[in-house]
Short mmCIF file of C-alpha atoms in Angstrom, two decimals:
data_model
loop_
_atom_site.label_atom_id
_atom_site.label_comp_id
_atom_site.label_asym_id
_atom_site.label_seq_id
_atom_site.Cartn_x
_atom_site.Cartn_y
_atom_site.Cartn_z
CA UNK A 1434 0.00 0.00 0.00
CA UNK A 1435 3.11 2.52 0.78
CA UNK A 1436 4.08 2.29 -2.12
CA UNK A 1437 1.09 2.33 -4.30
CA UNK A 1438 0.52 5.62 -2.24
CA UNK A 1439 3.99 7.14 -3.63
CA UNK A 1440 3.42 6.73 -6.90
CA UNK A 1441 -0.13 7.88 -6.71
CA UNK A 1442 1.73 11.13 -5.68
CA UNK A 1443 4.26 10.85 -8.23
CA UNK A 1444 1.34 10.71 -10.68
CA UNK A 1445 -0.80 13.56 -9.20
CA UNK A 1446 2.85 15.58 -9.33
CA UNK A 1447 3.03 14.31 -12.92
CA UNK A 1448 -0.55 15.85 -13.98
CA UNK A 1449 -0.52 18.95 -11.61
CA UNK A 1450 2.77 19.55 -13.99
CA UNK A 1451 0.71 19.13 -16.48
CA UNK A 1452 -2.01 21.06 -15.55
CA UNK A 1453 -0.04 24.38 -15.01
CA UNK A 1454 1.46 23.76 -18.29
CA UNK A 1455 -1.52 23.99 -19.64
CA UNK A 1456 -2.43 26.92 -18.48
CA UNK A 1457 0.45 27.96 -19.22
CA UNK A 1458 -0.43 27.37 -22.95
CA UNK A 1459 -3.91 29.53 -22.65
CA UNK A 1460 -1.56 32.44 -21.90
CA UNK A 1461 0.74 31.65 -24.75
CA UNK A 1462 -1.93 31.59 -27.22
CA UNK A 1463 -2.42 35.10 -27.14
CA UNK A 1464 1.70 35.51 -27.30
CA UNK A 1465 0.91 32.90 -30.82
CA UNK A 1466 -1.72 35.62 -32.00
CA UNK A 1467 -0.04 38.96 -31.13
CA UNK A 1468 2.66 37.34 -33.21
CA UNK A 1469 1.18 36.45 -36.17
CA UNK A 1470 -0.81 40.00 -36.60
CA UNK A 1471 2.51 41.48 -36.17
CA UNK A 1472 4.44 38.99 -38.76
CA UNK A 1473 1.89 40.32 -40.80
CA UNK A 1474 1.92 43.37 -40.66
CA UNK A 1475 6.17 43.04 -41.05
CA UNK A 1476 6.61 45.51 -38.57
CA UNK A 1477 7.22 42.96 -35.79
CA UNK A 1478 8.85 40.11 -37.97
CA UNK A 1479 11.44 40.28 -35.80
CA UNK A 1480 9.15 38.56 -32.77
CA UNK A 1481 8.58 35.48 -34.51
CA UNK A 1482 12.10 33.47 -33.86
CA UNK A 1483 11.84 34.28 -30.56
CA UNK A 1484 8.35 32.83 -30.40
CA UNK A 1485 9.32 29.79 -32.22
CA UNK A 1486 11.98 29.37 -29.12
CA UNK A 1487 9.64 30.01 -26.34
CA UNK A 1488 7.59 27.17 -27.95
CA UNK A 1489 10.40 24.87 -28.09
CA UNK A 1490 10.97 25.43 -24.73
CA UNK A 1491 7.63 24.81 -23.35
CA UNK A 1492 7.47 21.47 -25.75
CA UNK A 1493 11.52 20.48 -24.40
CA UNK A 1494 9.86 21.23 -21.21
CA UNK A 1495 6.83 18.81 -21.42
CA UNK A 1496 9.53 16.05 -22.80
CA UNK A 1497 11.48 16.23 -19.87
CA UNK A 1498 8.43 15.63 -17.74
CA UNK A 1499 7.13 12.73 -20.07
CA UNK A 1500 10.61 11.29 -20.04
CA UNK A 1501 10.67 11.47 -16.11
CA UNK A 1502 7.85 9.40 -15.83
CA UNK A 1503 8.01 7.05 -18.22
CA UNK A 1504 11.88 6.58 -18.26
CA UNK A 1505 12.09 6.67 -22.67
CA UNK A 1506 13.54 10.03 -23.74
CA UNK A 1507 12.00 11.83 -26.62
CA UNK A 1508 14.37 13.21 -29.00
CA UNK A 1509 14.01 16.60 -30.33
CA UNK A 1510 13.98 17.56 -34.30
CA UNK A 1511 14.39 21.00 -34.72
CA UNK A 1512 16.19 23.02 -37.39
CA UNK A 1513 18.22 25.43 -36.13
CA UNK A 1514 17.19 29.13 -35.87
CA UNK A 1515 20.49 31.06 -37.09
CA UNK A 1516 22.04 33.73 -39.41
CA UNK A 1517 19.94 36.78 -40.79
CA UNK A 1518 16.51 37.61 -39.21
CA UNK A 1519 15.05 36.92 -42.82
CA UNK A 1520 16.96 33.15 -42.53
CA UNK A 1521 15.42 32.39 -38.96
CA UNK A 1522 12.02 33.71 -39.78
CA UNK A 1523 11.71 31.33 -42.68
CA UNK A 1524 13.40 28.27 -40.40
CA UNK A 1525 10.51 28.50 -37.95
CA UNK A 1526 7.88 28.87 -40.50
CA UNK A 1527 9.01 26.43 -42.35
CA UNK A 1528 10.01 23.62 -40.36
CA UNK A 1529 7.67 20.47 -39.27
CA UNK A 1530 8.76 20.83 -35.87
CA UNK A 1531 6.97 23.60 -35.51
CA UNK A 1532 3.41 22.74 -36.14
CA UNK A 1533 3.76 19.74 -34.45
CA UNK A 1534 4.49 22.11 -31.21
CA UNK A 1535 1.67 24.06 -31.96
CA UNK A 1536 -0.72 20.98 -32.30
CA UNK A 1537 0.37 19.68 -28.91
CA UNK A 1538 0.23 22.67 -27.37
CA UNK A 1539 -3.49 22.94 -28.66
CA UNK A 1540 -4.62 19.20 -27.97
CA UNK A 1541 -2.67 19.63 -24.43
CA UNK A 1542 -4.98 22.84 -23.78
CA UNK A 1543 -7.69 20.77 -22.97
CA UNK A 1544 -6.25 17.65 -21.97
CA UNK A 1545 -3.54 18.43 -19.53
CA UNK A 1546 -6.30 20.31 -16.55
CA UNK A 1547 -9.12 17.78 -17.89
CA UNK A 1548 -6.98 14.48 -16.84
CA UNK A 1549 -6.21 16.35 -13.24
CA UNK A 1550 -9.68 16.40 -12.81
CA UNK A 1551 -10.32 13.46 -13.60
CA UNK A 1552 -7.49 12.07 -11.34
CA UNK A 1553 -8.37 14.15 -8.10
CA UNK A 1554 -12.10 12.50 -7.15
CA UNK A 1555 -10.11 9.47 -8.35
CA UNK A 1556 -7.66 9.53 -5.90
CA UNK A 1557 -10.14 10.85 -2.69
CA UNK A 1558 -12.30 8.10 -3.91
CA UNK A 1559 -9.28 5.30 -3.56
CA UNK A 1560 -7.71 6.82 -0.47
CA UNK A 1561 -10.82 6.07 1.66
CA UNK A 1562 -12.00 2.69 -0.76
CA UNK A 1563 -8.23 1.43 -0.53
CA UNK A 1564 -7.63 2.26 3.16
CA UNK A 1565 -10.46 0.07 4.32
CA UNK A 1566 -9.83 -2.45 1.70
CA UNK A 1567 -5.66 -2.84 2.25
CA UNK A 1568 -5.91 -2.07 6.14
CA UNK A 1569 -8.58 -3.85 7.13
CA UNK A 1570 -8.61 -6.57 4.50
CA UNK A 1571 -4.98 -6.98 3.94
CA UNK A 1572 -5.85 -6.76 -0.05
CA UNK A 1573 -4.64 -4.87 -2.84
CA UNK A 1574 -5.09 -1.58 -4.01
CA UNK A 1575 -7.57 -1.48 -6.74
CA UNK A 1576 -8.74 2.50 -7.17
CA UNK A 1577 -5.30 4.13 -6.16
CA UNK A 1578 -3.85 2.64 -9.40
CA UNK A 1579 -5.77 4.46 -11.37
CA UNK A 1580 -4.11 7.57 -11.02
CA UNK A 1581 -0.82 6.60 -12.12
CA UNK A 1582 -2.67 4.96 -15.12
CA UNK A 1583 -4.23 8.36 -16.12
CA UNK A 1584 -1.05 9.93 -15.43
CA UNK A 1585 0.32 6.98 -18.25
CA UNK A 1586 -2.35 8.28 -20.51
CA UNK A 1587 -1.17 11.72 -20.05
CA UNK A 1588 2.42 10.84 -20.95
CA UNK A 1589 1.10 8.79 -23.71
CA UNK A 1590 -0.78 11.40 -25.18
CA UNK A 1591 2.01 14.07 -24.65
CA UNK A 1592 5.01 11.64 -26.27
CA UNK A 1593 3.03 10.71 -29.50
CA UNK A 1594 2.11 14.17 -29.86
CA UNK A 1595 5.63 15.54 -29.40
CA UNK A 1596 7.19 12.85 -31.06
CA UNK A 1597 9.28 13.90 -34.38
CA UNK A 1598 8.71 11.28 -37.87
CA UNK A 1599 11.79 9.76 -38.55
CA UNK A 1600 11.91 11.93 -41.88
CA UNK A 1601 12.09 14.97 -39.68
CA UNK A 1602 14.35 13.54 -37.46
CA UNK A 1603 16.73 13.05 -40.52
CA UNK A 1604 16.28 16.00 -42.00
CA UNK A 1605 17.26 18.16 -38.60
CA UNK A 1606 20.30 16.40 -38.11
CA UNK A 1607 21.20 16.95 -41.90
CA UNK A 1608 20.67 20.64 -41.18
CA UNK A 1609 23.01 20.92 -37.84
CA UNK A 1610 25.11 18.57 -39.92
CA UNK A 1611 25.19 21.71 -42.35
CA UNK A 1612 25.61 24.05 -39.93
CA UNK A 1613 28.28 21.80 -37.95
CA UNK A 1614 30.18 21.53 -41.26
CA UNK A 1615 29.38 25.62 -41.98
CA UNK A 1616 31.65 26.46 -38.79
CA UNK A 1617 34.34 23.88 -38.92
CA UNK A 1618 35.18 25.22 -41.89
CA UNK A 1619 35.42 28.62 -41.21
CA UNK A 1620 37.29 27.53 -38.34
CA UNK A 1621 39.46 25.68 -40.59
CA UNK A 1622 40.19 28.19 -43.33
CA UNK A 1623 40.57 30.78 -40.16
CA UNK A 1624 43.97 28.58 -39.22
CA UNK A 1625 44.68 27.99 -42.42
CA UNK A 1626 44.97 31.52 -43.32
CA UNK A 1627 46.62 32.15 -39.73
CA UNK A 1628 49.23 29.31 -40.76
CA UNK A 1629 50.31 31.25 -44.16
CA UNK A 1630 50.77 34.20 -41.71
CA UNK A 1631 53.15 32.52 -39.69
CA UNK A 1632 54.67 31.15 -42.28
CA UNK A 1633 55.06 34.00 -44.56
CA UNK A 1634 56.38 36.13 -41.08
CA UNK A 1635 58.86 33.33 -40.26
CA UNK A 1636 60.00 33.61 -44.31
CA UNK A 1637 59.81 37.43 -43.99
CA UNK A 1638 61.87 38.01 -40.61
CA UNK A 1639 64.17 34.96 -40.55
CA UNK A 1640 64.88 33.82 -43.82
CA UNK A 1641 64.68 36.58 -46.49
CA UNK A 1642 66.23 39.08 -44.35
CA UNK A 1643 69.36 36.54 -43.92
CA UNK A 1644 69.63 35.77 -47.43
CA UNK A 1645 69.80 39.52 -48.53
CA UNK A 1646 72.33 39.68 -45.72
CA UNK A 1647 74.32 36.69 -47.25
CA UNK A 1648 73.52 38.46 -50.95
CA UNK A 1649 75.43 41.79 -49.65
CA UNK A 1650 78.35 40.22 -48.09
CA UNK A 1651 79.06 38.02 -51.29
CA UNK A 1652 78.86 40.96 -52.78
CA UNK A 1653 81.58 42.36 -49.93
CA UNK A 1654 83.95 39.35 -51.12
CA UNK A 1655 84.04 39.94 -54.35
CA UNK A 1656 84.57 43.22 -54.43
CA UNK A 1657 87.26 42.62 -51.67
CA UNK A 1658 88.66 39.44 -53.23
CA UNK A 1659 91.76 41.00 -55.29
CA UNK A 1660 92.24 43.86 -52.78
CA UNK A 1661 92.32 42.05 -49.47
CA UNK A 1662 91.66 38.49 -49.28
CA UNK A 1663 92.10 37.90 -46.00
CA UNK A 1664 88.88 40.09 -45.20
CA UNK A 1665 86.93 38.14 -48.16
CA UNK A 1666 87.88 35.00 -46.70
CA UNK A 1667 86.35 36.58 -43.33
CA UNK A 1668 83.11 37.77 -45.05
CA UNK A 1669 82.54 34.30 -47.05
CA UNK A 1670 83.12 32.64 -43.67
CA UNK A 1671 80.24 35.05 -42.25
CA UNK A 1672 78.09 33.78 -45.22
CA UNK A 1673 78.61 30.12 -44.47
CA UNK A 1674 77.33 30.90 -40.71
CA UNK A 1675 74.62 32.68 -42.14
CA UNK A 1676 73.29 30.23 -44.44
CA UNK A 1677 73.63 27.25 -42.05
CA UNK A 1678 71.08 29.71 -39.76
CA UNK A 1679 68.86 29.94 -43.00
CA UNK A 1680 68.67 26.21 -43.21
CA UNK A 1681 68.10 25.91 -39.96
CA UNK A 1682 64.77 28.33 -40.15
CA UNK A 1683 63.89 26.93 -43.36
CA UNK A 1684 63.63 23.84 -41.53
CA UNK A 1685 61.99 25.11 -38.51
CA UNK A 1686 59.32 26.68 -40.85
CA UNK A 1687 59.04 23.04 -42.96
CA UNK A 1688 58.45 21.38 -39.82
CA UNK A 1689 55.51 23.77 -38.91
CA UNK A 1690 53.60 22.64 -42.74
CA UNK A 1691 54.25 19.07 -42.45
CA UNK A 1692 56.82 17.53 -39.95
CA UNK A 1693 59.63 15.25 -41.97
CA UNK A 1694 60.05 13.05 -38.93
CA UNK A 1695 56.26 11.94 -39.79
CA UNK A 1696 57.14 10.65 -43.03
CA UNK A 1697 60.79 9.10 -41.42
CA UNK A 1698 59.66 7.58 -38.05
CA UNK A 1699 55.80 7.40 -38.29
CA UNK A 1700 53.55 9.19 -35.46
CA UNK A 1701 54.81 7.16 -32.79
CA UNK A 1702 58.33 7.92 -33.35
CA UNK A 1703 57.44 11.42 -33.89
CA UNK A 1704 55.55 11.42 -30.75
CA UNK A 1705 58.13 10.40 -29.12
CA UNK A 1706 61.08 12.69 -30.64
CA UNK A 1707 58.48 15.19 -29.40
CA UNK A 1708 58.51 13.48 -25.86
CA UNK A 1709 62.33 12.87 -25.81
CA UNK A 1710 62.49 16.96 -26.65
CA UNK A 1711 60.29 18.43 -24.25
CA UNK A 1712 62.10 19.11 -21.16
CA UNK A 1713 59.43 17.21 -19.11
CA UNK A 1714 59.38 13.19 -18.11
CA UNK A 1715 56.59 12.18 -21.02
CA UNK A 1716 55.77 8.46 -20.99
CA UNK A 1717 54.71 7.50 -24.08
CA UNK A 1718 52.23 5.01 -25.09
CA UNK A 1719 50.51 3.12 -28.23
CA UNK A 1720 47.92 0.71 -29.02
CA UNK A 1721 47.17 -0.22 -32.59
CA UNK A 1722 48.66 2.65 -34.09
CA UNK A 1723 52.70 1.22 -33.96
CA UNK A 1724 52.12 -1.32 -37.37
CA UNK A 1725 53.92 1.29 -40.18
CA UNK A 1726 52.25 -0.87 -42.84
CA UNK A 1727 48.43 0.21 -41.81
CA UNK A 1728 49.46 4.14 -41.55
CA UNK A 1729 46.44 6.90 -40.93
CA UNK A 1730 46.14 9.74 -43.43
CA UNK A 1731 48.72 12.22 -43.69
CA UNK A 1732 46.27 15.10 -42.32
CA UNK A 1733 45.59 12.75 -39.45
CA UNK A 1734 49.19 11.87 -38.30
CA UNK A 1735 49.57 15.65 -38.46
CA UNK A 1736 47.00 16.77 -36.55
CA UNK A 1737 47.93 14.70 -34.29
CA UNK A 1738 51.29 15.37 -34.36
CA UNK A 1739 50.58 19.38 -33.76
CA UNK A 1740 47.94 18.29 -31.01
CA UNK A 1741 50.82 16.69 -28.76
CA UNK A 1742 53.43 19.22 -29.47
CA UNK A 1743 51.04 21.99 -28.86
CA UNK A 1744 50.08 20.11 -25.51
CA UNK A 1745 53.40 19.19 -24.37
CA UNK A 1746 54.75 22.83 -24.92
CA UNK A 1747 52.23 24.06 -23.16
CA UNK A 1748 52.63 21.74 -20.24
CA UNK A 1749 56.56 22.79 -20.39
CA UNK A 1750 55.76 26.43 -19.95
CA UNK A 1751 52.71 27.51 -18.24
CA UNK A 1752 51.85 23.76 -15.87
CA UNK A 1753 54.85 24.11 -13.68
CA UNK A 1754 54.71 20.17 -13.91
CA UNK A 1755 57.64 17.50 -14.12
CA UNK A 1756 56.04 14.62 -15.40
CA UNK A 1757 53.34 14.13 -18.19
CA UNK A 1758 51.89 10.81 -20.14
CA UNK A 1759 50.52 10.59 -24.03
CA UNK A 1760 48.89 8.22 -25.48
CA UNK A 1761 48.41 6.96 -29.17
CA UNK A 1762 44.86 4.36 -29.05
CA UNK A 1763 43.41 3.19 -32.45
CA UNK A 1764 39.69 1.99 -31.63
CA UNK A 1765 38.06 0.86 -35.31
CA UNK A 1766 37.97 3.63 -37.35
CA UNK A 1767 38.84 6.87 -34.71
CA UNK A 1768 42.52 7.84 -33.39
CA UNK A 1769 42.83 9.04 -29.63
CA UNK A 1770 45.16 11.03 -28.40
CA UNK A 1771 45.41 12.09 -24.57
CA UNK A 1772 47.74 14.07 -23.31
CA UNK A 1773 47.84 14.39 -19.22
CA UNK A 1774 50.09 16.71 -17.17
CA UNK A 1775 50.45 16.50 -13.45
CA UNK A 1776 50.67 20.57 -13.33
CA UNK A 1777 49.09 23.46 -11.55
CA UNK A 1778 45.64 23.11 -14.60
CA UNK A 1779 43.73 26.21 -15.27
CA UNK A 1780 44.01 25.97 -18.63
CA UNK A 1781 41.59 27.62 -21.12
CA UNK A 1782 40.99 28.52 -24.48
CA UNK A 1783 41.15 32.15 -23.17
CA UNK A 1784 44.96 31.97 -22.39
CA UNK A 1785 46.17 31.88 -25.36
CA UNK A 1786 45.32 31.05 -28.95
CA UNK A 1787 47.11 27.31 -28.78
CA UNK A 1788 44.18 25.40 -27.34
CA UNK A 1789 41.74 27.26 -29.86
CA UNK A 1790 44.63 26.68 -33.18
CA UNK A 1791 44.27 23.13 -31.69
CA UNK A 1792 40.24 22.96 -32.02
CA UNK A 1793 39.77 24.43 -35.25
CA UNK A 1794 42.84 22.05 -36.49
CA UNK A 1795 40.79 19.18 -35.30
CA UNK A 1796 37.42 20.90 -36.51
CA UNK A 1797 38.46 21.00 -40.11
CA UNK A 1798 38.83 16.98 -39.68
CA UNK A 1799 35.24 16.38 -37.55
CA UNK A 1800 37.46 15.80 -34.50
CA UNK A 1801 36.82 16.21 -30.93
CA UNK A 1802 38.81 17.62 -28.28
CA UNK A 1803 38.32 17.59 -24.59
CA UNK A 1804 40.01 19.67 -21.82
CA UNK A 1805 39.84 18.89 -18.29
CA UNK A 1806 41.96 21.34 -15.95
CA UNK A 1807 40.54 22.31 -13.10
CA UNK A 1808 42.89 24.36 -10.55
CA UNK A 1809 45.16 22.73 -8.59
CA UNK A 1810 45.44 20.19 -11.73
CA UNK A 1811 45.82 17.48 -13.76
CA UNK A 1812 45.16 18.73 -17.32
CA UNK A 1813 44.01 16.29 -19.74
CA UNK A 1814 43.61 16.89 -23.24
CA UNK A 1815 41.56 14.24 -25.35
CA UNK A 1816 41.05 14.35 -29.06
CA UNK A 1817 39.74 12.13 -31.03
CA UNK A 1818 40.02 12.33 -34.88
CA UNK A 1819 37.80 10.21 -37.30
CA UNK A 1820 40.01 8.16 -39.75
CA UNK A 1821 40.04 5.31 -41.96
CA UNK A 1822 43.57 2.77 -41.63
#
């Protein structure tokens, strides 16, 4: 009987919910209205979106409730209300979602009070026919059940109505696919175009302006050969220096396109040059990924490559930590990477732009990344990037 008696209050919670919901849905009828004359009249256009959210709401709402009770979550289909006012204006008129909201909200008008009503002389009715017949009798509950039956109905009702077809549940995700895709590749043509910046500074201030410096002393030498050789022999010697430096940026700015030591040693012997170079005690380790026959894409191995060393060097100069661990995990068709320092954590895209260089990096690929650093530390840094072997 005790518990028959909580879930008869979990159902009467359930359709009181439902009941100020509903009149909650009386009031927004007139918000429905005072938008459409508007809409018409252009002059308040700008209300509908917003509208078209406070429905979604209300509806996300009324799932969560349905999904508390009966324990099956309802997925939501909605297409995404962004960009111009013009774009999100014809997203909420146009999409399916949206009338099926507004016919739920309309059916739900008259059902959600009505079934409280129904449940309350219910429920006085079993609490005094169900007291005598459990206490005295030592039987079952038979009226008591009742209510959480209607409350079932309720829920029923509410899920079919709120339910999305599995046409519009395809095409919503195709459009947040879209829009998904839309921003990764901003992001990635954002770094891209950052990358040529670097690069074309790096050429600008390192390279070139050694190589005029080279072109001027040759220049030096020759004119000095005849005249004074020992002071050509000086300059060409300054020239050799010079362009040994050149290499070495030239190098430097190679390994910042696409690393050599990927195509050499693979991405676990990168990984663990990187490791070996850090300054910090990096244990390295790999699973599935160490077979140089079965190799991931280029872009992959690089991205991953950057995604350590960016991690690492962070670790190395802002963690304050001694000791860090990566790992290299192939699971089907998706490398991980996770990077963990035992350092002072705080880290956040806000510090700096490596963590964000790293995202959109991973973005343009339909990666993932995780960061966990909470003060006081660790900071772990999980990616995983989408690959075929």
């Amino acid at each position: 009987m005790r518990e028959t008696v909580r879930r008869t209050e979990r159902a009467l919670e359930q359709l009181g919910a439902a009941a100020l919901l509903s009149l909650a849905s009386y009031l927004f009828i007139g918000v429905i209205l005072l938008t459409l004359v508007t809409t018409l009249l252009v002059v308040g256009a700008g209300i509908m979106p917003e509208t078209v959210l406070m429905l979604r709401r209300m509806a996300g709402f009324k799932r969560r409730r349905v999904a508390l009770w009966t324990g099956k979550e309802i997925p939501e289909a909605y297409v995404p209300l962004t960009g111009t006012l013009t774009h999100r204006v014809r997203a909420g008129v146009t999409d399916p979602a949206t009338y099926r909201d507004l016919r739920w909200l309309g059916l739900h008008f008259f059902y959600g009070w009505l079934l409280l009503y129904v449940a309350l002389p219910v429920f006085i009715v079993g609490m005094l026919v169900d007291g005598v017949w459990c206490g005295l009798l030592g039987r079952r509950a038979v009226v008591l059940p009742l209510v959480a039956r209607i409350a079932d109905l309720e829920a029923r009702w509410s899920g079919a109505l709120l339910k999305a077809s599995p046409e519009a549940e395809r095409a919503a995700r195709l459009t947040e696919r879209v829009e998904e895709l839309t921003v990764t590749r901003a992001g990635a043509v954002a770094a891209h175009g950052a990358e040529l910046r670097r690069i074309e500074r790096d050429l600008h201030d390192g390279t070139q302006a050694r190589l005029v410096s080279m072109s001027m002393r040759v220049g030096l030498a020759r004119r000095a050969f005849d005249k004074d050789p020992e002071a050509a022999r000086k300059l060409l010697a300054d020239v050799q220096d010079q362009a040994e430096e050149a290499l070495t940026e030239l190098r430097h700015v190679v390994r910042g396109i696409h690393p050599p030591i990927l195509t050499d040693r693979g991405l676990v012997g990168a990984v663990r040059a990187l490791a070996a170079s850090s300054g910090l005690d990096v244990a390295v380790r790999a699973e599935g990924v160490e077979d140089d026959a079965v190799r991931a894409p280029a872009a992959v191995e690089a991205a991953a490559y950057f995604v350590v060393a960016e991690a690492l060097t962070n670790a190395a100069k802002h963690s304050g930590a001694e000791r860090a661990s990566v790992e290299l995990v192939r699971t089907g068709g998706v490398l991980r990477i996770s990077v963990r320092d035992e350092g002072r954590g705080g880290a956040d895209d806000a510090g700096g732009t490596g963590l964000l260089g790293m995202r959109r990096r991973v973005a343009a690929l339909d990666g993932t990344v995780e960061v966990a650093s909470p003060v006081g530390g660790p900071t772990v840094i999980e990616v995983e990037l989408p690959c075929a072997w």
